[in-house]
XYZ file of N, CA, C and O in Angstrom:
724
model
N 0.832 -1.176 0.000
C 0.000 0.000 0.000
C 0.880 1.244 0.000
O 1.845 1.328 0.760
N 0.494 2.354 -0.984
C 1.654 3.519 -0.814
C 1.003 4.289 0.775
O 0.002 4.219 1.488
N 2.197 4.949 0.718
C 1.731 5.823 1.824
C 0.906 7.057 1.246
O 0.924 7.514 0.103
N 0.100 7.511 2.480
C -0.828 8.941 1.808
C 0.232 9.720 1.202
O 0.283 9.489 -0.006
N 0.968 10.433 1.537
C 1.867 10.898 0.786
C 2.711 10.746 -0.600
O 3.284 11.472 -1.412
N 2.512 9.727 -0.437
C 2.608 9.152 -2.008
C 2.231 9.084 -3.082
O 2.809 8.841 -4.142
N 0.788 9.399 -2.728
C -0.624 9.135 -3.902
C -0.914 10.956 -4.715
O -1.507 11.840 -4.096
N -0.641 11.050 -5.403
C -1.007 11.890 -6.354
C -2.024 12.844 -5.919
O -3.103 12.456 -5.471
N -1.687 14.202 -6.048
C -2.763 15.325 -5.198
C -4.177 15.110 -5.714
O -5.163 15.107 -4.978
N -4.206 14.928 -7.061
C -5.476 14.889 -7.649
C -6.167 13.408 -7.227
O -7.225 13.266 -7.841
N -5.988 12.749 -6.716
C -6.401 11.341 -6.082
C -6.578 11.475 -5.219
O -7.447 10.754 -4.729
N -5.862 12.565 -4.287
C -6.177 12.605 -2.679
C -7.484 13.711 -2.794
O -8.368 13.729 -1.937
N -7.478 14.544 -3.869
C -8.549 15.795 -3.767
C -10.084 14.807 -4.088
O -11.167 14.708 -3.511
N -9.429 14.150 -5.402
C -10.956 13.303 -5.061
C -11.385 12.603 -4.216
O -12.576 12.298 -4.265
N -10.692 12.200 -3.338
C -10.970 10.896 -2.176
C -11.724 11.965 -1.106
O -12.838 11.747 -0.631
N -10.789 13.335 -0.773
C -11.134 14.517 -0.320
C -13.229 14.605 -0.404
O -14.138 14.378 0.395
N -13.144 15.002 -1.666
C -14.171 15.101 -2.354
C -15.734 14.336 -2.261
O -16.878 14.779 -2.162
N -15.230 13.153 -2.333
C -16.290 11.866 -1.760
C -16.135 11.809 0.045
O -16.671 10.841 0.584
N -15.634 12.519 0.671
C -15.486 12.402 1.816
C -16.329 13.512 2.316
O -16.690 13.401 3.487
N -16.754 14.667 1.596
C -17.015 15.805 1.910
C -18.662 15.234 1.361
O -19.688 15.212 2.041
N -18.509 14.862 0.105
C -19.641 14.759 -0.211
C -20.921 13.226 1.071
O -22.079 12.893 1.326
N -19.919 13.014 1.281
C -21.063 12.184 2.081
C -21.642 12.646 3.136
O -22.827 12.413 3.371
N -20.911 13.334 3.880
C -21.484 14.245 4.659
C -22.731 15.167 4.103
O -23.769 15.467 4.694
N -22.379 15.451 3.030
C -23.356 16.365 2.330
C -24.803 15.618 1.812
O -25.849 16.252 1.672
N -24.688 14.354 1.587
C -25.821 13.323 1.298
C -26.683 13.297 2.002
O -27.878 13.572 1.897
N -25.791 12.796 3.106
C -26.493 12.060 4.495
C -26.894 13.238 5.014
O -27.924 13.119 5.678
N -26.422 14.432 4.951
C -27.024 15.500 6.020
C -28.052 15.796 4.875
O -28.888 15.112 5.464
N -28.546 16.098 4.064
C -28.965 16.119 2.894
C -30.567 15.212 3.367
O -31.704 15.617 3.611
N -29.856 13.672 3.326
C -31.420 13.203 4.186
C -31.715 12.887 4.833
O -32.713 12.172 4.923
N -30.841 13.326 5.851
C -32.091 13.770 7.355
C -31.777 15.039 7.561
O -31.114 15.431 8.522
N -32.353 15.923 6.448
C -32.485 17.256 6.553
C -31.890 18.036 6.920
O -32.546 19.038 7.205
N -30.653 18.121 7.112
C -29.541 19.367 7.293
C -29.634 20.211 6.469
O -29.621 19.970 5.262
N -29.737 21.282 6.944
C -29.740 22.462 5.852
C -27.992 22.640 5.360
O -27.259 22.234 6.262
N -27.397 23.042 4.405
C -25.631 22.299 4.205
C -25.694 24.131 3.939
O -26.792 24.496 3.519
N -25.001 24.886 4.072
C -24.968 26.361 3.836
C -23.524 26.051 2.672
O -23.524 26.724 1.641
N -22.599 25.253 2.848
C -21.102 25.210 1.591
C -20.484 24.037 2.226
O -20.608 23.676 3.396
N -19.924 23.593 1.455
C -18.625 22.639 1.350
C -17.528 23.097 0.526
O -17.750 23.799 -0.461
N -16.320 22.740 0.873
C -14.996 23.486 0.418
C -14.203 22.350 0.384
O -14.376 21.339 1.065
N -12.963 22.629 -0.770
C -11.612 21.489 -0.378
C -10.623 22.674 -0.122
O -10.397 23.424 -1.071
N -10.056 22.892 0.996
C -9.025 23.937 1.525
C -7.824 24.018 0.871
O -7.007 23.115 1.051
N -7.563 24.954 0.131
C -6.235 25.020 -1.172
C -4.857 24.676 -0.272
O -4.951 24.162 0.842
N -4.351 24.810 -0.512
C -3.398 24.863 -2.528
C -4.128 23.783 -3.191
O -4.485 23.735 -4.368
N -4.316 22.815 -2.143
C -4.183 21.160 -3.094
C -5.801 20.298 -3.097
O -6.019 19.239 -3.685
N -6.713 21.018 -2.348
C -7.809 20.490 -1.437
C -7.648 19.166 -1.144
O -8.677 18.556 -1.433
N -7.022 18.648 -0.813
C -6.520 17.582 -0.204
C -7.274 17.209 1.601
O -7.369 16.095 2.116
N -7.665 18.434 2.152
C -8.279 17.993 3.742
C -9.569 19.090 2.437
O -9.455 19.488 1.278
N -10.909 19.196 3.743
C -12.231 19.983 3.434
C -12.893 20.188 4.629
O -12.449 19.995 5.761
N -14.421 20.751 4.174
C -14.818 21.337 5.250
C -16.725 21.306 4.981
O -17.133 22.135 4.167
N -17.557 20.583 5.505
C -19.140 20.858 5.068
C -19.238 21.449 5.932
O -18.580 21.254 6.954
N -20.131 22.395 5.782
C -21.246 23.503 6.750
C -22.475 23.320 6.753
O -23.177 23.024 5.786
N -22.938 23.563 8.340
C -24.256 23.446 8.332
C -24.973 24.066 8.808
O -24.786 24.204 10.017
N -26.068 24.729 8.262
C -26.867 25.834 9.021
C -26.652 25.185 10.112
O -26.431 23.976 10.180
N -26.743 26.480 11.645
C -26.911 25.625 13.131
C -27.901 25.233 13.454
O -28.966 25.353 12.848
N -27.606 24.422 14.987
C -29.718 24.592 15.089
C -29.890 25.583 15.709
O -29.053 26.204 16.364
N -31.310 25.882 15.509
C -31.974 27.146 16.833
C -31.706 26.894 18.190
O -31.533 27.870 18.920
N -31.641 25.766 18.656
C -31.573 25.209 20.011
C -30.553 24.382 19.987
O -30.099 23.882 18.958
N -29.904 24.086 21.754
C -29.041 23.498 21.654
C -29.926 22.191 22.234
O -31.147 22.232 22.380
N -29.152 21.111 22.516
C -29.646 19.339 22.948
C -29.770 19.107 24.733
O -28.864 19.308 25.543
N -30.941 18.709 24.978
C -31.312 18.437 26.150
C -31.655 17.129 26.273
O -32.435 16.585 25.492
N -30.945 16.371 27.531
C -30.771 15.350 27.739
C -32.433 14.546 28.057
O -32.565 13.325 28.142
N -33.344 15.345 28.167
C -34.038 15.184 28.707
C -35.121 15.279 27.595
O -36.242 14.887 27.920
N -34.947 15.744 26.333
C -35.923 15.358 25.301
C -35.382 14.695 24.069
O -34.413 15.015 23.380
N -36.422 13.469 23.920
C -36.438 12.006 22.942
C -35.936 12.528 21.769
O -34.977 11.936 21.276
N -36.627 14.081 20.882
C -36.069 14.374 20.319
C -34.483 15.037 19.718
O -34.080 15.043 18.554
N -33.953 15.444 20.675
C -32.714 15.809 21.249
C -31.783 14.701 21.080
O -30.680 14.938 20.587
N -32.082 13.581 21.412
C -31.025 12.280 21.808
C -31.257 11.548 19.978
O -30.504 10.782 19.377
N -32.328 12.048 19.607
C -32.626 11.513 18.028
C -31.395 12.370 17.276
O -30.500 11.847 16.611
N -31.518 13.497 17.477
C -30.827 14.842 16.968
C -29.308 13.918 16.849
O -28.657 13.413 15.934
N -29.212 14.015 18.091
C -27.279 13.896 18.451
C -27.014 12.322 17.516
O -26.007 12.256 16.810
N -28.130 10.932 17.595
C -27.433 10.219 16.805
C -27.153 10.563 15.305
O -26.132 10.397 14.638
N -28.415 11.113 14.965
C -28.425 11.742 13.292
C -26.836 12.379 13.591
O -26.016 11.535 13.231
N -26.190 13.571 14.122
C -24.990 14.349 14.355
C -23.967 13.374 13.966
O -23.031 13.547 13.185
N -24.354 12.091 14.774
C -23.186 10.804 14.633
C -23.311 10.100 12.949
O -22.516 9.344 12.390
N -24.265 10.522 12.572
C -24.397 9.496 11.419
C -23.968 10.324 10.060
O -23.665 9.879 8.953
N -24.053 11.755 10.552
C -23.543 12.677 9.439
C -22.032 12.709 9.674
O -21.192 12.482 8.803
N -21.767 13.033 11.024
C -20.098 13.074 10.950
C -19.420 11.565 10.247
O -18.434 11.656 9.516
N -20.044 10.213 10.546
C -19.550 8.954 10.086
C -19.672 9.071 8.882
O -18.624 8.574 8.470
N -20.376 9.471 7.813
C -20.312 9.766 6.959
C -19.593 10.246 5.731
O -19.969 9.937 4.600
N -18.516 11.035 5.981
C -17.939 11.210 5.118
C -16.321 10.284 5.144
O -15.536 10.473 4.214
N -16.017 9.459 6.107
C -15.465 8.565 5.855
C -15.989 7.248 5.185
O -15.424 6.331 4.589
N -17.211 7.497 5.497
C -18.082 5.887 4.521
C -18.207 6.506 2.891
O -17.880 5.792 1.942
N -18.602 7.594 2.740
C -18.308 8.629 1.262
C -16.769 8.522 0.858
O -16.554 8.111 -0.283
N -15.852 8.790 1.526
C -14.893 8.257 0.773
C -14.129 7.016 0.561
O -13.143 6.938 -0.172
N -14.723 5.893 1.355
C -13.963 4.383 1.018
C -14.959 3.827 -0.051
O -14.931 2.676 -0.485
N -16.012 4.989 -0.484
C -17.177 4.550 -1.697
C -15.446 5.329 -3.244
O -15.145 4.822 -4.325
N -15.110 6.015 -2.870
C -13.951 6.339 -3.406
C -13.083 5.094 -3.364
O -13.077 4.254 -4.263
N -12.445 5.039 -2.404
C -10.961 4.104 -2.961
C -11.524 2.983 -2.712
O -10.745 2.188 -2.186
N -12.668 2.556 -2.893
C -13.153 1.139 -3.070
C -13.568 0.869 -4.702
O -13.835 -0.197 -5.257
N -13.507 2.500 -5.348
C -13.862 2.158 -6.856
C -12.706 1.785 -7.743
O -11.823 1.063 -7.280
N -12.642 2.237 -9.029
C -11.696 1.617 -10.140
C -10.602 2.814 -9.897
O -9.430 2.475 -9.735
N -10.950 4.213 -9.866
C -9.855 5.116 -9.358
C -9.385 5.009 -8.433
O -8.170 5.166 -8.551
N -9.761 4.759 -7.234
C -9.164 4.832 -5.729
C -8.609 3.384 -5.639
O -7.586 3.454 -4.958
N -8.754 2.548 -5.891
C -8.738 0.836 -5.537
C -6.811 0.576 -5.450
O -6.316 -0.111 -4.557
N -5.904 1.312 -6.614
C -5.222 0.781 -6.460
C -4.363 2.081 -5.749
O -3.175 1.781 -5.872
N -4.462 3.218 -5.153
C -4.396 4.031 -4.333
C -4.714 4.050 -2.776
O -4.022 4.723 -2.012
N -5.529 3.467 -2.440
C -5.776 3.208 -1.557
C -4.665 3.119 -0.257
O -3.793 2.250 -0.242
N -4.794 4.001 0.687
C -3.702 4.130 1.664
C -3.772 3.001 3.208
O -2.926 2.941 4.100
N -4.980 2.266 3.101
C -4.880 1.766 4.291
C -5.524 2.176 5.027
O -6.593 2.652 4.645
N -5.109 2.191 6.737
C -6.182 3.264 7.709
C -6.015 4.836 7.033
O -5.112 5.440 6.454
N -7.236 5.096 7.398
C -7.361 6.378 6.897
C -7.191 7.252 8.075
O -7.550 6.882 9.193
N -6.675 8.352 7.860
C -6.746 9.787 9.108
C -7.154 10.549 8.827
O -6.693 11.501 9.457
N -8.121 10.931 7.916
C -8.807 11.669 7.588
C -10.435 11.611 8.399
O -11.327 12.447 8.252
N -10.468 10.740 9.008
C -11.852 11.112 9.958
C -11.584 11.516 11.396
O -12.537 11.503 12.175
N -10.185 11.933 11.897
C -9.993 12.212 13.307
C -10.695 13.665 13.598
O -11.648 13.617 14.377
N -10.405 14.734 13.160
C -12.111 15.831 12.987
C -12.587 15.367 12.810
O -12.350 15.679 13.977
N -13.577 14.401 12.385
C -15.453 13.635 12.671
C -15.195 13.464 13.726
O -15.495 14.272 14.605
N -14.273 11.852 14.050
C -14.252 11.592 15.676
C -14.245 12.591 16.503
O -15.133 12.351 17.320
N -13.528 13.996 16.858
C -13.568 14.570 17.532
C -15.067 15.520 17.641
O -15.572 15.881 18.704
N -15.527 15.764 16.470
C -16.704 16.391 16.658
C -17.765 15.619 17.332
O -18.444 16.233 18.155
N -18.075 14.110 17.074
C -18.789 13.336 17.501
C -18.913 13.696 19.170
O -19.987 13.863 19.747
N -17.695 13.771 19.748
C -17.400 13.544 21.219
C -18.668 13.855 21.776
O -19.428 12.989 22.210
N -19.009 15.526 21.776
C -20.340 15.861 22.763
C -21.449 15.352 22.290
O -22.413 15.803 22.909
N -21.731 14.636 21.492
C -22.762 13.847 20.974
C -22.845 12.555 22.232
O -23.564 12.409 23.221
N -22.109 12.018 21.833
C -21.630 10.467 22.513
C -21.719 11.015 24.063
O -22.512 10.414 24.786
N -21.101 11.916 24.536
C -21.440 12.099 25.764
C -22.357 12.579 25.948
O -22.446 12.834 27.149
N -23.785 13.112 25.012
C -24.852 13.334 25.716
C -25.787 12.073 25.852
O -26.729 12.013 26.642
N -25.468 11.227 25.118
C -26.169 9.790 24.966
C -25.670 8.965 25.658
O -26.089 7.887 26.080
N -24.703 9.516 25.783
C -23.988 7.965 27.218
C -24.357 6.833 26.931
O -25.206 6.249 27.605
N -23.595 6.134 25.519
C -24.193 4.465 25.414
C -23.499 3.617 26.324
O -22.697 4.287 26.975
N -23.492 2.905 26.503
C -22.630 1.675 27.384
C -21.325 1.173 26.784
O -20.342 0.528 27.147
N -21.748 1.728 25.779
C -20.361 1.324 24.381
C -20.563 2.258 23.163
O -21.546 2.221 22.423
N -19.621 3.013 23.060
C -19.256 4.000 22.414
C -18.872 3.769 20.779
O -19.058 4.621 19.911
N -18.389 2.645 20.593
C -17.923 2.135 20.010
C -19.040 1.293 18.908
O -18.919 1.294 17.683
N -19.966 0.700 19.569
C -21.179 -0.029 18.770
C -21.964 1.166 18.332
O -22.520 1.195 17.234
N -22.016 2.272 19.293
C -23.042 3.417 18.835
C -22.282 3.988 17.466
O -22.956 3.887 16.441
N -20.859 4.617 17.321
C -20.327 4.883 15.835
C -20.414 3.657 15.003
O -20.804 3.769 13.841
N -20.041 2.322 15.558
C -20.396 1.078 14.384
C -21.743 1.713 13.520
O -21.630 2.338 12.466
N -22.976 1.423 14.177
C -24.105 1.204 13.926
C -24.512 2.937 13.154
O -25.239 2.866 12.163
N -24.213 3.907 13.446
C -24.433 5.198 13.476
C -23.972 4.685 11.243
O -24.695 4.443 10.277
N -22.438 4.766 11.450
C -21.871 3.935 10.245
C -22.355 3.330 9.505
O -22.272 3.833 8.385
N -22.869 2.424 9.544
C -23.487 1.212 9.145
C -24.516 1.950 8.394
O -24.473 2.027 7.166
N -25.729 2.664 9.326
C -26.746 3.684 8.884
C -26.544 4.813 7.483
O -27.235 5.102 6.506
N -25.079 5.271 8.063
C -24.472 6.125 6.901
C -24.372 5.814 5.632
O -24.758 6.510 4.693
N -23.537 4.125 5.540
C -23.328 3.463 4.542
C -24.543 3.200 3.676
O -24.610 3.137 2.449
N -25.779 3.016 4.880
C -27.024 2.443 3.739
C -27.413 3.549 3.058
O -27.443 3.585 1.828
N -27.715 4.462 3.769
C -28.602 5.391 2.706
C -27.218 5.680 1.644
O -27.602 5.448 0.498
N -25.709 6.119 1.649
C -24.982 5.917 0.935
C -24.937 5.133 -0.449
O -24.362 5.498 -1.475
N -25.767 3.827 -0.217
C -25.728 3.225 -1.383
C -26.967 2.805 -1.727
O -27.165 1.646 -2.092
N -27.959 3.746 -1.641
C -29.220 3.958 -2.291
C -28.981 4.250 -3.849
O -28.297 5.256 -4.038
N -29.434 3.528 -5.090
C -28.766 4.197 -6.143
C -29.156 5.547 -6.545
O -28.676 5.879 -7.630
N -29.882 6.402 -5.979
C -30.216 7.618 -6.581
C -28.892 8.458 -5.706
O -28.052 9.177 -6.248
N -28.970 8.176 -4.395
C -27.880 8.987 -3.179
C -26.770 8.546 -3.889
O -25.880 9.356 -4.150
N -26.655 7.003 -4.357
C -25.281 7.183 -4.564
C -24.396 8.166 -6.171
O -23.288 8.669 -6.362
N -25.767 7.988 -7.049
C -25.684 8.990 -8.309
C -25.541 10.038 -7.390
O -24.378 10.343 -7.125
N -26.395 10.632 -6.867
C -26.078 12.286 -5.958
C -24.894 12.367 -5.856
O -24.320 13.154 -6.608
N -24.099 11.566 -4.870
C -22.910 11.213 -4.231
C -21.629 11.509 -4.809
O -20.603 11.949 -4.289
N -21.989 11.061 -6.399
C -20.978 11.040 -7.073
C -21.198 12.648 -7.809
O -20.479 13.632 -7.984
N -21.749 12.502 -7.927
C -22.216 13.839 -8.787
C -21.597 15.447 -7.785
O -21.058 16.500 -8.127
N -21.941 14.997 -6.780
C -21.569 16.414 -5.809
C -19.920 16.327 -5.340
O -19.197 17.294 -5.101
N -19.498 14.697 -5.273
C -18.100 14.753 -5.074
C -17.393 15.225 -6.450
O -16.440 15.996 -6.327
N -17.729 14.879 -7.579
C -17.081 15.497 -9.072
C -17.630 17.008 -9.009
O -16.507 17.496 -9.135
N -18.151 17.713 -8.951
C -18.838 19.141 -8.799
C -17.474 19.726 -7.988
O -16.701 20.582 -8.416
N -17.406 19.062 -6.774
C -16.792 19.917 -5.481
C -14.990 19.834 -5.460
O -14.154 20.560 -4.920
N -14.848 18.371 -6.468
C -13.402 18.291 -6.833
C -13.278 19.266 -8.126
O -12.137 19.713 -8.241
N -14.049 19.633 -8.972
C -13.635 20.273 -9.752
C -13.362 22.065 -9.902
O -12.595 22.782 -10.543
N -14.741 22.313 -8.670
C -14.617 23.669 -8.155
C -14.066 24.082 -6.844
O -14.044 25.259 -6.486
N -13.685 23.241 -6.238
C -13.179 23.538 -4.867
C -14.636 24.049 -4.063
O -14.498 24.713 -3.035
N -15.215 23.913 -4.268
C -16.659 24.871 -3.261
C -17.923 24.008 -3.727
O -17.838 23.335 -4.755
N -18.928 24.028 -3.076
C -20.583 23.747 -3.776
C -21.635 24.222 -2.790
O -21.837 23.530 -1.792
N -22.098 24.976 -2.919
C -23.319 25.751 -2.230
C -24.467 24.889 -2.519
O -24.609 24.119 -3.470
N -25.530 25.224 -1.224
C -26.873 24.687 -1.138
C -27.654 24.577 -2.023
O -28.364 23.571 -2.018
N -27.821 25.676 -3.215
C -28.956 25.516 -3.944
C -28.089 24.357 -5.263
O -28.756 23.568 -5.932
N -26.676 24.476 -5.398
C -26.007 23.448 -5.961
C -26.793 21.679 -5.837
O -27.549 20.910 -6.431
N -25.936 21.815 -4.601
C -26.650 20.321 -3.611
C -28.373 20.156 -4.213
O -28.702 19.118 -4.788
N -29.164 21.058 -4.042
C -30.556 20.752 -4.391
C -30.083 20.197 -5.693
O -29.558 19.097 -5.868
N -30.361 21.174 -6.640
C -29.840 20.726 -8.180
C -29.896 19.360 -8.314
O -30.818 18.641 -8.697
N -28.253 18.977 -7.773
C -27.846 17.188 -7.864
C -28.301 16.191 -7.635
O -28.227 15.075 -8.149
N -29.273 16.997 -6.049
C -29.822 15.608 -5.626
C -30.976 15.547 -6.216
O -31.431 14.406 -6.140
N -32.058 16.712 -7.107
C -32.870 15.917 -7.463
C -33.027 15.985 -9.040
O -34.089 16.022 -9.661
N -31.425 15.995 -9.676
C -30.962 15.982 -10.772
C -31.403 13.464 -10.735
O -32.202 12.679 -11.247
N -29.895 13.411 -9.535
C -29.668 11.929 -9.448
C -31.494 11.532 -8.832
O -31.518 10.369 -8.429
N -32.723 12.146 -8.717
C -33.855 11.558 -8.340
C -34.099 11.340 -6.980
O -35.156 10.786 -6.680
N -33.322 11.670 -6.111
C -32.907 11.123 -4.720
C -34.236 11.924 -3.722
O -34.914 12.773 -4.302
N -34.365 11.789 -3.097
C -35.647 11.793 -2.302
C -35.456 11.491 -0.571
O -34.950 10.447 -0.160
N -35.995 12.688 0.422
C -35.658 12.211 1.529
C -36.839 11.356 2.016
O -37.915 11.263 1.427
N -36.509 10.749 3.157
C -38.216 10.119 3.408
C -38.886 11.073 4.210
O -38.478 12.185 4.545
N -40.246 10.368 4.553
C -41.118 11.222 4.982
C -41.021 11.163 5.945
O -40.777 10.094 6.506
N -41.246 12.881 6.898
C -41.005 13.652 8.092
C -42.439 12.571 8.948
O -43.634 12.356 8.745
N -41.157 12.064 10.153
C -42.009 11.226 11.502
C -43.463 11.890 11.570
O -43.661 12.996 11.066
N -44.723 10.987 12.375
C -45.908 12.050 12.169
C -45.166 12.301 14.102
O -44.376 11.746 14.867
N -46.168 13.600 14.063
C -46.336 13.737 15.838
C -46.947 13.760 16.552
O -46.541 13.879 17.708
């Protein structure tokens, strides 16, 4: 396996790219409002999704709140499951670096999530959070989206919200329908 350093900027910007973009999917459907995504120059090689905030912050004490923070977990897992949809394809496959370090910002953002949920295992909650990420990931309309917004965002360095609309219901992609109450 080469080392990351090894692999060609334009291979790392796309891997970049599908990494950013999954985040952008998945927040995409379970409704994140995404305000930009960026690949940070010279090389965009690391990036960055944004997300409108919420109005409120998370209380331990409402069902909806503790729903909130896993969705948080399933968007941050996300753009590492978006990019091994990268070096698991015909471009990335023989590039491929091994463990990746490119999700240690997710992990760290996750943290106050995980500690407002206090699972018993921390560890099964990102498994499963993951797992979640991956599926809607390979929905074939999300995953047309997927690809479509990671080639967009490698080629411009940037992709704004009304962009994201565009793609996703360019690729047909569809969120499901809002819980009743």
């Amino acid at each position: 396996m080469p080392t990351l350093e090894a692999i060609p900027p334009a291979i790392r910007r796309a891997a970049c790219a599908f990494h950013e973009a999954g985040h952008i999917v998945v927040g995409w459907h379970h409704r994140r409002a995404i305000t930009h995504a960026w690949l940070r120059p010279p090389q965009g090689v690391s990036g960055e999704t944004c997300f409108e905030p919420y109005r409120r912050g998370f209380q331990l004490d409402r069902a909806g709140d503790l729903r909130r923070a896993e969705v948080e977990i399933t968007i941050l897992s996300a753009g590492q499951c978006g990019e091994m949809v990268y070096w698991n394809g015909a471009e990335g496959l023989k590039w491929y670096p091994g463990e990746l370090r490119s999700h240690g910002d997710d992990l760290d953002q996750m943290q106050p999530f995980i500690a407002l949920l206090q699972p018993p295992d921390a560890g099964l909650l990102r498994a499963r959070c993951a797992r979640a990420a991956t599926a809607i990931l390979y929905q074939p309309a999300m995953r047309a989206a997927h690809e479509a917004i990671a080639c967009r965002l490698a080629a411009a360095g940037r992709i704004g919200a009304d962009e994201v609309e565009v793609l996703m219901a360019e690729a047909g992609a569809q969120r499901p329908p809002l819980p009743e109450r």
